[in-house]
Amino acid sequence: MASDTSKQQGRPGPEMGHRPPLLSVRELGVALQTRGGNLQLTQNISFEVGAGERVGIVGESGCGKTVTGLALLRLLPARSMQVSGKILLDGTDLLRLPGRQMRAIRGRQVAMIFQEPMSALDPVFTIGQQIGEAIRAHFPVGAREARERAVDVLDRVGIPLPQRRHDEYPHQLSGGMRQRAMIAIALACQPRLLIADEPTTALDVTIQAQIIELLVKLSSEAGTALLFITHDLGVVAETCERVLTMYAGQVVEDAPVEDVLVRPRHPYTSALMRSLPNLSVPKSVLPSIPGRVPNALAMPAGCRFAPRCAHARPACGRAQDALPVGADHRVRCARFDELELPGTAA
Amino acid sequence: MNRRWRMLGERLSQVIPVIVLATIIVFGLLQLVPGDPAMTLAGEQATDERIAEIRHLYGFDKPFLVQYGTWLGHAAQGDLSRSLLSGERVVTLIGQSFPHTLTIVVLALLISLLVGVPLGILAAMRAHTRADTAISALSSVGVAIPNFWLAMILVTYFALGLGWLPATGATPLGESVVGSLRHAILPALALAAGGIAELTRQLRSALLEVLSSQYMRTLRAKGLSETAMICKHGLKNVGVNLLTVIGLLFNRLLGATVVVEAVFAIPGMGSLIVRAAINKDFPVVQGVVLSMVLVVVATNLLIDMLYSVLDPRVK
């Protein structure tokens, strides 16, 4: 993680010899303000992303992964959502930045791509205009140079005939091409971190694989860190070095991918892995997790997964802390030491 | 470009039946008006023979469809017959009146845009704040105020009280631009109040819808400022809605000008048709209606063409 730090215009780390990670999220929480009071959507989210590192966030719909991604760039509606905690980018807390400085971060330091490329692109501007204005928002370049750079980045994301595509509108592109165009917009200013929120969910399976491959390739070529938000553990296994498992607004496990695949420590992570379809075993019954995600209005007092957990004990009724399993592995389960949980089959 | 011309052709072919239908309806309605124009023309002491003669002379004794067909045939050649009252050519009358009306309506539209668009943007940017509430309260008032009442208030204060502007009459644009504008400004203001309110409200709600869209989130994620998001992307995306509102507004202003022209004694289309209708001057009524229909149809056509300029998805 400390490899290519020379090119970052860096503030010196707080401690000599120890460089802080690119992104450090501490005790991040998002609350929805309602008439009846605040509804806590996510809580105590803490994790780090090193420079150039690829981190996945997995979890079911509604676990708070998208909200977390949006909170990082302060894209949640300020009127109805309250964000607490710290989001440190190079040690600077993004939550305390004034609007103008936050704008300078968006797109330039941290960029984001979204699930639905069609609705995430402005329908009445050409692809090239939408890339060009991202460039011109952060660099003092003229229209001609913006165009050259836009065509160049379209080429880099594998869009054929970039000169022509530059002047086309989103509705003229296919779904996969649109997502490539989204990626081009996001990477136009060479950000250091790319947040990808379910970027392949709306695409055909064959296109999904291409987009994932492209993201990994671009991220490793440019040293861009990647925060990959998905419900698909299989994608994370292919893409990421580390994975955060989220459940009901909390991170329940944070571990290197290779560790967690072999030996997950949280019963929920383990259950997620077993519910992945395995094509090599035809017509097998896919295990599913019984029960439903708890309602944010009625969170269990102790372990939030306990009501659905096969390993729950009375002790699970107490609030669970994130416990260290190893140097880079934490889990929010009091019983992690006693349990022997299966990872991915085979 | 080629595609655009083909579209124009298609629209034109749809427009012709509209024109025919509108004129038939007006022609038919005139037949239902009580009273016989031949009797009016002949005068009070006329004999029955004289009335019959006049009826024959003007073709009032022919069947409805024949009368209409004759009128339409002449109209198609630019001949709208003569006024029964003054004997002047209807085309000439319209040519004298229409510029006055157009000046007021265009000025009212411009004022509506110049005030309504900034107010709408402001209301959307400051949605759910006090500024927004104040703007929507004002626009409710604007919609509710009857324009003839506003017209009289304006005349009382600015023309009669302060003497800044003339109270009545009109100057042709060709004669004196300043004089024409001085005459047009109060009637245009009276008309514009509703237009401002309408534009503000429509623009606010259209912009708020666009602002909550996912592509706005993408723009914010790129690091664009709120101003760039609203004034560049917001406005272009609501362009189609805005055009629709402008088209409807223009047509409504054309209608509303009848009353305002009466208040300001402006010799425009409104005054012309009112006088003609009261005196059963059928050729004039029919001519004015035809020209209004043509203007409305042309406006709609223009708006339709502009859609495809603003929105690349419109084919």
XYZ file of C-alpha atoms in Angstrom:
661
model
C 0.000 0.000 0.000
C 2.956 2.324 0.477
C 4.325 1.648 -3.006
C 3.435 4.513 -5.326
C 3.049 7.296 -2.872
C 5.647 9.555 -4.457
C 3.292 10.934 -7.080
C 0.578 11.892 -4.639
C 0.818 15.493 -3.721
C 0.844 14.410 -0.131
C 0.595 16.107 3.130
C 3.182 14.464 5.341
C 1.758 11.733 7.534
C 1.031 12.581 11.130
C 3.664 10.132 12.334
C 7.089 9.892 10.792
C 7.621 6.785 8.723
C 4.006 5.703 8.882
C 1.808 6.857 6.050
C -1.939 7.009 6.655
C -4.123 5.110 4.212
C -5.712 6.956 1.288
C -9.168 6.730 2.782
C -9.948 6.109 6.396
C -13.562 5.915 7.429
C -14.221 6.108 11.137
C -17.472 5.469 12.942
C -19.455 6.580 9.926
C -23.171 6.612 10.489
C -26.071 7.795 8.356
C -29.380 8.704 9.911
C -32.577 9.495 8.069
C -34.361 12.419 9.645
C -38.049 11.748 9.937
C -40.849 13.457 11.793
C -40.731 10.772 14.438
C -37.013 11.291 15.010
C -33.825 9.990 13.488
C -33.762 6.595 11.887
C -30.252 5.187 11.995
C -29.556 3.560 8.621
C -25.900 2.704 9.174
C -23.752 2.747 12.264
C -20.134 2.427 13.327
C -18.823 1.904 9.820
C -15.032 1.931 10.043
C -12.641 0.788 7.346
C -9.617 1.855 5.378
C -8.689 1.820 1.725
C -5.014 1.999 0.849
C -3.710 3.712 -2.276
C -4.413 1.500 -5.263
C -6.179 -1.073 -3.109
C -9.367 -2.778 -4.279
C -11.930 -3.228 -1.546
C -15.373 -4.776 -1.907
C -18.465 -4.055 0.141
C -21.018 -6.855 -0.004
C -24.392 -7.291 1.563
C -28.070 -7.719 0.795
C -30.238 -4.903 -0.550
C -30.929 -2.412 2.177
C -27.881 -3.231 4.281
C -26.584 0.303 3.831
C -23.811 -0.259 1.322
C -25.058 2.228 -1.256
C -25.827 4.823 1.400
C -22.277 4.402 2.681
C -20.853 4.900 -0.812
C -22.913 8.045 -1.372
C -22.019 9.366 2.079
C -18.311 9.162 1.227
C -18.750 11.780 -1.515
C -21.390 13.663 0.465
C -23.976 12.947 -2.203
C -26.805 12.237 0.206
C -29.529 14.877 0.454
C -28.422 17.091 3.329
C -31.981 18.003 4.162
C -33.070 14.525 5.104
C -29.870 12.603 5.872
C -27.494 13.206 8.712
C -23.972 11.847 8.399
C -21.821 11.398 11.494
C -18.285 10.165 12.045
C -15.203 10.913 9.995
C -14.229 10.373 6.379
C -10.504 11.024 6.194
C -8.982 11.395 2.749
C -5.227 11.803 3.274
C -6.086 12.748 6.811
C -8.539 15.517 5.819
C -12.053 15.029 7.104
C -14.369 15.360 4.097
C -17.370 15.870 6.339
C -15.871 19.133 7.578
C -14.849 20.559 4.208
C -16.654 23.635 2.896
C -18.711 23.089 -0.257
C -16.171 24.513 -2.687
C -13.348 22.327 -1.424
C -15.611 19.297 -1.439
C -16.366 19.999 -5.112
C -12.655 20.007 -5.830
C -12.462 16.491 -4.338
C -15.432 15.096 -6.242
C -14.423 13.713 -9.590
C -10.801 14.756 -9.106
C -9.711 12.758 -6.015
C -12.707 10.493 -5.563
C -15.064 9.584 -8.383
C -18.145 7.409 -8.474
C -20.052 5.282 -10.950
C -23.592 4.103 -10.529
C -25.846 1.163 -11.149
C -28.056 2.393 -14.002
C -25.880 3.940 -16.704
C -28.915 5.123 -18.677
C -30.450 7.172 -15.913
C -27.074 8.228 -14.545
C -26.160 9.967 -17.796
C -27.726 13.264 -18.816
C -29.891 12.390 -21.852
C -29.579 15.740 -23.625
C -25.795 16.129 -23.634
C -23.370 14.088 -25.702
C -21.055 11.601 -24.063
C -18.126 13.817 -24.999
C -19.683 16.915 -23.442
C -20.269 15.009 -20.237
C -16.664 13.829 -20.077
C -15.307 17.204 -21.162
C -17.109 19.131 -18.475
C -15.721 16.823 -15.791
C -12.236 17.593 -17.100
C -12.908 21.313 -17.343
C -14.364 21.381 -13.838
C -10.934 20.455 -12.500
C -8.339 21.494 -15.069
C -7.899 24.847 -16.804
C -8.076 23.462 -20.331
C -9.782 24.768 -23.448
C -12.534 23.083 -25.412
C -10.152 21.502 -27.892
C -7.900 19.944 -25.298
C -10.927 18.753 -23.304
C -12.113 17.017 -26.454
C -8.752 15.369 -27.046
C -8.645 14.115 -23.487
C -12.248 12.921 -23.663
C -11.592 10.964 -26.855
C -8.475 9.547 -25.236
C -10.313 8.361 -22.153
C -13.125 6.892 -24.298
C -10.436 4.929 -26.081
C -8.957 3.787 -22.769
C -12.277 2.384 -21.552
C -12.496 0.330 -24.731
C -15.145 2.231 -26.662
C -14.601 1.638 -30.380
C -14.572 4.675 -32.711
C -14.090 7.108 -29.814
C -14.078 10.135 -32.138
C -17.589 9.270 -33.276
C -18.915 8.127 -29.910
C -17.723 11.394 -28.427
C -20.519 13.204 -30.265
C -23.263 10.687 -29.626
C -25.973 10.851 -27.018
C -26.480 8.239 -24.281
C -29.589 6.797 -25.949
C -27.509 5.955 -29.009
C -25.230 3.597 -27.045
C -25.834 0.062 -25.785
C -26.026 -0.658 -22.068
C -22.468 -1.904 -21.841
C -21.149 1.056 -23.829
C -23.062 3.426 -21.582
C -21.430 1.948 -18.507
C -18.061 2.297 -20.220
C -18.918 5.927 -20.884
C -19.797 6.331 -17.190
C -16.425 4.887 -16.288
C -14.801 7.263 -18.754
C -16.454 10.224 -17.039
C -15.343 8.974 -13.651
C -11.769 8.314 -14.700
C -11.362 11.410 -16.874
C -9.581 13.303 -14.108
C -7.544 10.315 -12.923
C -9.017 10.127 -9.440
C -7.206 8.217 -6.719
C -10.298 6.401 -5.559
C -13.204 5.119 -7.615
C -16.400 4.135 -5.851
C -18.366 1.719 -8.018
C -21.925 1.216 -6.805
C -23.283 -2.002 -8.315
C -21.842 -1.051 -11.710
C -22.786 -4.322 -13.371
C -26.172 -5.121 -11.849
C -28.161 -3.612 -14.715
C -26.096 -5.312 -17.427
C -26.155 -8.639 -19.263
C -23.989 -11.331 -17.718
C -21.498 -11.341 -20.579
C -21.179 -7.568 -20.452
C -20.820 -7.728 -16.659
C -17.639 -9.743 -16.966
C -16.197 -7.261 -19.476
C -16.944 -4.281 -17.264
C -15.432 -5.961 -14.209
C -12.339 -6.870 -16.176
C -12.085 -3.295 -17.421
C -12.394 -1.839 -13.926
C -9.670 -4.129 -12.587
C -7.410 -3.365 -15.525
C -7.842 0.413 -15.295
C -7.473 0.395 -11.545
C -4.217 -1.524 -11.608
C -2.806 0.425 -14.562
C -3.416 3.841 -13.022
C -3.048 2.819 -9.399
C -6.607 3.923 -8.728
C -8.060 2.499 -5.550
C -11.432 0.853 -6.037
C -14.316 0.566 -3.632
C -16.601 -1.983 -5.219
C -20.104 -2.033 -3.823
C -22.062 -5.122 -4.839
C -24.383 -7.819 -3.601
C -22.380 -10.362 -5.549
C -19.679 -12.024 -3.514
C -18.455 -13.825 -6.605
C -17.599 -10.500 -8.240
C -15.737 -9.379 -5.141
C -13.758 -12.594 -5.091
C -12.605 -11.921 -8.650
C -11.939 -8.232 -8.237
C -10.941 -7.249 -4.763
C -8.132 -7.738 -2.314
C -10.239 -7.104 0.724
C -13.914 -7.439 1.466
C -16.248 -5.795 3.939
C -19.433 -7.678 4.669
C -22.295 -5.440 5.689
C -25.427 -6.497 7.452
C -28.276 -4.294 8.665
C -26.248 -1.092 8.619
C -23.069 -2.475 10.177
C -19.822 -3.910 8.899
C -19.860 -7.434 10.319
C -16.610 -8.633 8.814
C -13.559 -6.959 7.286
C -10.953 -9.312 5.906
C -8.584 -10.077 3.029
C -10.490 -11.884 0.290
C -8.338 -15.009 0.314
C -8.790 -15.434 4.071
C -12.498 -14.915 4.081
C -13.153 -17.226 1.152
C -11.405 -20.101 2.892
C -12.500 -19.337 6.384
C -15.155 -16.728 7.004
C -15.466 -15.803 10.649
C -18.937 -14.333 10.651
C -21.909 -16.668 10.237
C -23.506 -14.156 7.845
C -20.481 -14.034 5.540
C -20.406 -17.798 5.544
C -24.119 -17.994 4.755
C -23.700 -15.502 1.885
C -20.952 -17.661 0.389
C -22.977 -20.805 0.570
C -25.897 -19.148 -1.157
C -23.775 -18.491 -4.250
C -24.936 -20.694 -7.096
C -22.350 -23.259 -8.076
C -22.593 -24.184 -11.728
C -20.356 -27.211 -11.350
C -22.959 -28.976 -9.227
C -26.059 -29.078 -11.424
C -29.529 -29.119 -9.928
C -28.343 -28.842 -6.366
C -30.574 -27.035 -3.900
C -29.195 -23.585 -3.237
C -29.042 -22.893 0.472
C -30.739 -19.664 1.478
C -30.646 -17.667 4.670
C -33.884 -18.056 6.633
C -35.765 -15.007 7.797
C -35.449 -11.414 6.694
C -33.218 -8.428 7.269
C -34.448 -6.672 10.418
C -36.385 -3.448 10.020
C -34.367 -0.322 10.802
C -37.156 0.686 13.192
C -36.802 -2.497 15.204
C -33.141 -3.481 15.307
C -32.247 -6.348 17.619
C -30.454 -5.007 20.684
C -27.564 -7.422 20.446
C -26.108 -9.075 17.352
C -28.282 -7.967 14.457
C -27.896 -11.257 12.652
C -28.766 -13.373 15.709
C -32.455 -13.892 14.824
C -31.420 -15.547 11.544
C -28.223 -17.152 12.765
C -27.928 -20.913 13.150
C -25.229 -20.425 15.779
C -26.984 -17.906 18.006
C -26.595 -18.302 21.738
C -28.053 -16.238 24.610
C -24.757 -14.329 24.752
C -25.516 -12.934 21.268
C -28.168 -10.715 22.866
C -25.407 -8.318 23.907
C -24.173 -5.612 21.552
C -21.336 -6.959 19.430
C -18.046 -5.156 18.950
C -15.747 -5.531 15.995
C -13.176 -7.990 17.309
C -9.718 -8.543 15.820
C -9.159 -11.982 14.357
C -5.736 -11.227 12.975
C -3.759 -8.170 12.001
C -6.057 -7.317 9.096
C -9.191 -9.220 9.912
C -11.988 -8.026 12.155
C -15.351 -9.591 12.838
C -18.439 -8.520 14.711
C -19.245 -11.888 16.304
C -18.602 -12.893 19.896
C -18.425 -16.586 18.977
C -15.960 -16.336 16.095
C -13.322 -18.284 17.988
C -15.534 -21.277 18.758
C -17.116 -21.566 15.311
C -15.758 -23.467 12.355
C -17.644 -21.916 9.452
C -17.541 -23.190 5.883
C -16.306 -20.895 3.117
C -17.020 -21.237 -0.583
C -17.633 -24.803 -1.645
C -14.726 -26.719 -3.253
C -31.855 18.317 -41.473
C -33.655 16.246 -44.057
C -35.480 14.477 -41.254
C -36.591 17.810 -39.895
C -38.103 18.905 -43.222
C -39.989 15.646 -43.530
C -41.340 16.196 -40.049
C -42.453 19.683 -41.032
C -44.330 18.252 -44.006
C -46.051 15.689 -41.819
C -47.109 18.284 -39.286
C -48.425 20.602 -41.993
C -50.650 17.865 -43.366
C -52.060 17.366 -39.872
C -52.655 21.080 -39.480
C -54.885 21.694 -42.476
C -57.879 19.726 -41.138
C -57.567 21.702 -37.890
C -57.850 24.967 -39.785
C -60.832 23.769 -41.846
C -62.590 22.442 -38.767
C -62.077 25.641 -36.769
C -63.437 27.839 -39.544
C -66.444 25.558 -40.150
C -67.327 25.767 -36.476
C -67.113 29.541 -36.425
C -69.054 29.788 -39.700
C -71.710 27.508 -38.274
C -71.923 29.406 -35.009
C -72.498 32.629 -36.885
C -75.533 31.051 -38.556
C -76.994 30.444 -35.103
C -76.657 34.046 -34.040
C -80.145 35.530 -33.771
C -80.956 38.259 -36.244
C -80.574 38.465 -39.975
C -77.566 40.341 -41.309
C -79.488 41.128 -44.473
C -82.108 42.931 -42.417
C -79.437 44.885 -40.573
C -77.763 45.819 -43.844
C -80.965 46.847 -45.505
C -81.873 49.248 -42.762
C -85.028 49.615 -40.668
C -87.458 50.789 -43.319
C -86.460 48.337 -46.011
C -89.072 46.430 -47.937
C -89.117 42.644 -48.029
C -87.997 42.739 -51.652
C -85.008 44.901 -50.760
C -84.042 42.475 -47.955
C -84.364 39.512 -50.296
C -82.237 41.315 -52.829
C -79.504 41.985 -50.305
C -79.731 38.406 -49.033
C -79.187 37.204 -52.566
C -76.433 39.752 -53.222
C -74.384 38.527 -50.258
C -75.274 34.888 -50.864
C -77.088 34.514 -47.519
C -79.854 32.596 -49.293
C -77.501 29.818 -50.408
C -77.100 26.593 -48.391
C -74.619 26.679 -45.524
C -72.031 24.493 -47.214
C -72.104 26.510 -50.412
C -71.628 29.729 -48.459
C -68.770 28.179 -46.534
C -67.214 26.738 -49.679
C -67.319 30.112 -51.415
C -65.784 31.833 -48.418
C -63.066 29.165 -48.071
C -62.264 29.341 -51.787
C -61.750 33.073 -51.590
C -59.873 32.840 -48.307
C -57.450 30.361 -49.819
C -56.597 33.037 -52.392
C -56.068 35.621 -49.691
C -59.432 37.298 -50.163
C -61.360 37.502 -46.907
C -64.172 39.552 -48.436
C -65.197 42.989 -47.138
C -66.606 44.277 -43.910
C -70.397 44.533 -44.036
C -70.118 47.596 -41.888
C -67.415 49.761 -43.426
C -66.959 48.050 -46.740
C -63.215 47.854 -46.138
C -61.331 44.733 -47.095
C -61.091 42.379 -44.115
C -57.453 41.673 -44.953
C -56.712 45.373 -44.636
C -58.511 45.608 -41.289
C -56.580 42.653 -39.942
C -53.357 44.083 -41.311
C -53.983 47.266 -39.336
C -55.030 45.554 -36.097
C -52.757 42.573 -35.848
C -49.456 44.462 -35.326
C -50.890 46.176 -32.221
C -51.970 42.872 -30.743
C -48.723 41.150 -31.641
C -46.657 43.915 -30.040
C -48.506 43.567 -26.746
C -48.469 39.776 -26.755
C -44.788 39.469 -27.643
C -43.849 42.080 -25.068
C -45.956 40.296 -22.450
C -44.267 37.012 -23.332
C -40.809 38.575 -23.051
C -41.631 40.082 -19.661
C -42.998 36.716 -18.505
C -39.774 34.993 -19.543
C -37.429 37.633 -18.148
C -39.092 37.575 -14.752
C -40.557 34.069 -14.615
C -37.460 32.088 -15.575
C -35.128 33.594 -12.942
C -37.862 33.309 -10.312
C -38.471 29.670 -11.231
C -34.762 28.867 -11.027
C -34.477 30.639 -7.695
C -37.507 28.828 -6.301
C -36.077 25.469 -7.379
C -32.594 26.180 -6.009
C -34.033 27.357 -2.707
C -36.832 24.799 -2.633
C -38.645 24.509 0.688
C -37.090 27.673 2.084
C -38.714 30.993 2.833
C -37.695 32.434 -0.527
C -39.443 29.550 -2.259
C -42.572 29.981 -0.170
C -42.639 33.706 -0.918
C -42.257 33.074 -4.655
C -45.018 30.498 -4.759
C -47.311 32.783 -2.756
C -46.619 35.579 -5.233
C -47.277 33.355 -8.195
C -50.585 32.221 -6.703
C -51.529 35.871 -6.547
C -50.329 36.341 -10.120
C -52.490 33.504 -11.384
C -55.520 34.705 -9.440
C -55.459 38.400 -10.395
C -57.858 39.109 -13.266
C -55.854 40.907 -15.932
C -58.518 43.530 -16.666
C -58.451 44.530 -12.997
C -54.655 44.715 -12.997
C -54.905 46.708 -16.209
C -57.138 49.290 -14.548
C -54.874 49.486 -11.491
C -51.874 50.043 -13.750
C -53.666 52.736 -15.690
C -54.755 54.462 -12.485
C -51.272 54.590 -10.980
C -48.801 54.784 -13.820
C -50.803 56.577 -16.468
C -53.309 58.773 -14.681
C -51.503 59.142 -11.320
C -47.834 59.399 -12.196
C -48.323 60.228 -15.836
C -45.337 58.125 -16.849
C -47.058 56.308 -19.671
C -50.038 56.930 -21.945
C -53.305 55.506 -20.655
C -54.913 54.533 -23.918
C -54.322 54.067 -27.613
C -51.468 52.624 -29.596
C -48.751 53.718 -32.000
C -47.782 51.440 -34.876
C -44.312 49.974 -34.450
C -43.336 51.253 -37.874
C -44.143 54.828 -36.947
C -42.215 55.128 -33.713
C -40.593 52.274 -31.839
C -40.403 54.182 -28.579
C -43.959 55.436 -28.863
C -45.174 51.966 -29.668
C -43.388 50.466 -26.672
C -44.641 53.231 -24.375
C -48.177 52.364 -25.373
C -47.607 48.642 -25.157
C -45.868 48.442 -21.815
C -48.854 48.764 -19.471
C -51.123 46.365 -21.370
C -48.206 43.946 -21.643
C -47.595 44.142 -17.897
C -51.250 43.489 -17.219
C -51.088 40.406 -19.428
C -47.704 39.257 -18.116
C -48.696 38.830 -14.463
C -50.374 35.525 -15.177
C -47.599 34.490 -17.549
C -44.887 35.150 -14.976
C -46.761 33.126 -12.386
C -47.377 30.258 -14.787
C -43.753 30.098 -15.959
C -42.385 30.307 -12.428
C -44.502 27.445 -11.181
C -43.960 25.184 -14.155
C -40.234 25.828 -14.231
C -39.869 25.239 -10.504
C -41.627 21.899 -10.559
C -39.880 20.752 -13.742
C -36.479 21.737 -12.352
C -37.145 20.013 -9.035
C -37.974 16.831 -10.886
C -34.777 17.058 -12.908
C -32.762 17.875 -9.797
C -33.886 14.679 -8.124
C -32.848 12.599 -11.136
C -29.908 10.259 -11.049
C -27.917 12.122 -13.661
C -27.889 15.172 -11.424
C -26.188 12.995 -8.817
C -23.618 12.015 -11.454
C -23.005 15.691 -12.216
C -22.524 16.430 -8.545
C -20.169 13.456 -8.261
C -18.095 14.965 -11.086
C -17.519 18.074 -9.010
C -19.842 20.450 -10.858
C -21.184 23.479 -9.036
C -24.851 23.826 -8.226
C -25.087 26.749 -10.644
C -23.633 24.762 -13.542
C -25.912 21.854 -12.724
C -29.073 23.935 -12.742
C -28.338 26.567 -15.357
C -26.711 24.240 -17.883
C -28.089 20.749 -17.354
C -31.271 21.642 -15.510
C -32.447 24.220 -18.020
C -31.608 22.147 -21.075
C -33.447 19.178 -19.625
C -36.548 21.193 -18.825
C -36.284 22.926 -22.200
C -39.028 20.799 -23.693
C -41.379 21.504 -20.782
C -40.508 25.172 -20.962
C -41.197 25.328 -24.695
C -44.583 23.713 -24.179
C -45.450 26.263 -21.526
C -44.268 29.130 -23.716
C -46.362 27.903 -26.648
C -49.482 27.553 -24.522
C -48.821 30.887 -22.896
C -48.465 32.670 -26.229
C -51.768 31.257 -27.417
C -53.482 32.165 -24.178
C -52.108 35.693 -24.255
C -53.542 36.080 -27.764
C -56.935 35.269 -26.318
C -56.546 37.325 -23.158
C -55.579 40.418 -25.105
C -59.231 40.947 -26.135
C -60.161 42.215 -22.673
C -56.966 44.158 -22.068
C -57.260 45.883 -25.445
C -60.708 47.015 -24.417
C -59.382 48.563 -21.189
C -56.598 50.420 -22.994
C -58.669 51.235 -26.091
C -56.102 49.636 -28.354
C -57.267 49.084 -31.940
C -56.009 45.492 -32.028
C -57.535 42.190 -33.054
C -59.538 42.002 -29.837
C -61.256 45.313 -30.407
C -61.821 44.410 -34.035
C -63.552 41.120 -33.346
C -65.622 42.495 -30.465
C -66.940 45.339 -32.594
C -67.604 43.005 -35.522
C -69.416 40.444 -33.383
C -71.680 43.062 -31.829
C -72.611 44.384 -35.286
C -72.936 40.938 -36.868
C -70.153 41.844 -39.275
C -69.650 38.196 -40.224
C -66.808 38.480 -42.725
C -64.679 40.333 -40.170
C -65.399 37.846 -37.366
C -64.633 34.973 -39.669
C -61.447 36.600 -40.922
C -60.143 37.378 -37.459
C -60.855 33.833 -36.275
C -59.100 32.376 -39.302
C -56.018 34.498 -38.778
C -55.902 33.678 -35.039
C -56.181 29.976 -35.838
C -53.347 30.334 -38.320
C -51.163 32.069 -35.744
C -51.863 29.449 -33.084
C -51.225 26.622 -35.510
C -47.990 28.234 -36.689
C -46.845 28.678 -33.074
C -47.520 25.046 -32.276
C -45.675 24.001 -35.394
C -42.673 26.084 -34.463
C -42.675 24.664 -30.922
C -42.836 21.120 -32.315
C -39.869 21.829 -34.549
C -37.896 23.271 -31.651
C -38.461 20.135 -29.542
C -36.152 18.171 -31.773
C -33.482 20.861 -31.478
C -33.564 20.703 -27.678
C -34.017 16.991 -27.154
C -31.911 14.640 -29.256
C -34.309 11.785 -28.475
C -37.216 13.423 -30.325
C -37.421 11.965 -33.788
